[in-house]
Tab-separated table of C-alpha atoms in Angstrom:
chain	number	residue	atom	x	y	z
Y	20	MET	CA	-10.565	-28.654	10.786
Y	21	GLU	CA	-10.055	-27.362	7.261
Y	22	ARG	CA	-6.838	-25.630	6.320
Y	23	GLU	CA	-5.825	-23.855	3.186
Y	24	THR	CA	-3.129	-25.677	1.230
Y	25	LEU	CA	-0.915	-24.563	-1.618
Y	26	GLU	CA	0.887	-26.992	-3.903
Y	27	MET	CA	4.557	-26.048	-4.316
Y	28	ASP	CA	7.465	-27.677	-6.102
Y	29	VAL	CA	10.141	-25.909	-4.032
Y	30	VAL	CA	9.759	-24.081	-0.718
Y	31	PHE	CA	12.350	-21.807	0.871
Y	32	VAL	CA	11.872	-21.415	4.621
Y	33	GLY	CA	12.742	-17.896	5.743
Y	34	ALA	CA	12.838	-14.740	3.648
Y	35	GLY	CA	16.397	-13.691	4.369
Y	36	PRO	CA	18.816	-12.576	1.674
Y	37	ALA	CA	20.106	-16.106	0.987
Y	38	ASN	CA	16.675	-17.659	0.446
Y	39	LEU	CA	15.302	-14.745	-1.568
Y	40	SER	CA	18.418	-14.902	-3.754
Y	41	GLY	CA	18.056	-18.667	-4.075
Y	42	ALA	CA	14.407	-18.433	-5.108
Y	43	LEU	CA	15.154	-15.777	-7.721
Y	44	HIS	CA	18.139	-17.716	-9.077
Y	45	LEU	CA	16.129	-20.945	-9.279
Y	46	ALA	CA	13.320	-19.189	-11.167
Y	47	ARG	CA	15.853	-17.809	-13.654
Y	48	LEU	CA	17.488	-21.221	-14.126
Y	49	VAL	CA	14.117	-22.857	-14.826
Y	50	THR	CA	13.259	-20.156	-17.383
Y	51	GLU	CA	16.662	-20.541	-19.087
Y	52	HIS	CA	16.248	-24.321	-19.206
Y	53	ASN	CA	12.738	-24.165	-20.657
Y	54	GLU	CA	13.765	-21.624	-23.311
Y	55	ALA	CA	16.827	-23.682	-24.298
Y	56	VAL	CA	14.758	-26.866	-24.634
Y	57	ALA	CA	12.113	-25.055	-26.710
Y	58	ALA	CA	14.804	-23.618	-29.016
Y	59	GLY	CA	16.521	-27.003	-29.414
Y	60	ARG	CA	19.737	-25.856	-27.722
Y	61	ARG	CA	19.327	-28.349	-24.875
Y	62	GLU	CA	18.096	-31.912	-24.783
Y	63	GLY	CA	15.500	-32.982	-22.284
Y	64	GLU	CA	12.027	-31.965	-21.317
Y	65	SER	CA	10.688	-28.574	-20.417
Y	66	LEU	CA	10.077	-28.223	-16.712
Y	67	GLY	CA	7.000	-26.115	-17.334
Y	68	GLU	CA	6.007	-23.715	-14.618
Y	69	ILE	CA	7.645	-24.468	-11.295
Y	70	GLU	CA	5.831	-23.254	-8.199
Y	71	ILE	CA	8.427	-21.665	-5.922
Y	72	GLY	CA	7.369	-20.502	-2.477
Y	73	VAL	CA	9.103	-18.487	0.216
Y	74	ILE	CA	7.543	-18.686	3.654
Y	75	GLU	CA	8.330	-16.203	6.403
Y	76	LYS	CA	7.100	-16.180	9.989
Y	77	GLY	CA	7.074	-12.375	10.169
Y	78	ALA	CA	4.083	-10.382	8.952
Y	79	SER	CA	6.220	-9.166	6.043
Y	80	VAL	CA	9.686	-9.716	4.643
Y	81	GLY	CA	12.176	-7.955	6.897
Y	82	ALA	CA	9.696	-7.600	9.755
Y	83	HIS	CA	12.230	-8.857	12.251
Y	84	ILE	CA	15.899	-8.273	11.682
Y	85	LEU	CA	17.667	-9.339	14.833
Y	86	SER	CA	21.068	-10.530	13.677
Y	87	GLY	CA	22.583	-7.095	13.194
Y	88	ALA	CA	24.411	-8.431	10.155
Y	89	VAL	CA	25.657	-5.961	7.598
Y	90	MET	CA	25.365	-6.999	3.972
Y	91	ASP	CA	27.528	-5.695	1.169
Y	92	PRO	CA	25.077	-4.364	-1.470
Y	93	ARG	CA	27.386	-5.422	-4.320
Y	94	ALA	CA	26.087	-8.983	-4.022
Y	95	LEU	CA	22.513	-7.798	-4.580
Y	96	ALA	CA	23.610	-5.584	-7.486
Y	97	GLU	CA	25.084	-8.668	-9.177
Y	98	LEU	CA	21.916	-10.679	-8.586
Y	99	ILE	CA	19.519	-7.904	-9.624
Y	100	PRO	CA	21.412	-5.648	-12.049
Y	101	GLU	CA	18.380	-3.625	-13.118
């Protein structure tokens, strides 16, 4: 049986607020690191492009929200200020 495979460096399991925030934050940290190394502000090697995946068992993100949790939107506003 053949299956499709994707090579990933980091995988977050579940597309809840914590994992989506973690994936976004990690992507930003990698970009900051690579830019600092390229500009000579940080020693070390560039990480290059990091493949970050988020897998979700639902058909789409938010397809099943069963916990009934209420989230304060201020946390998202800090993470995504735009």
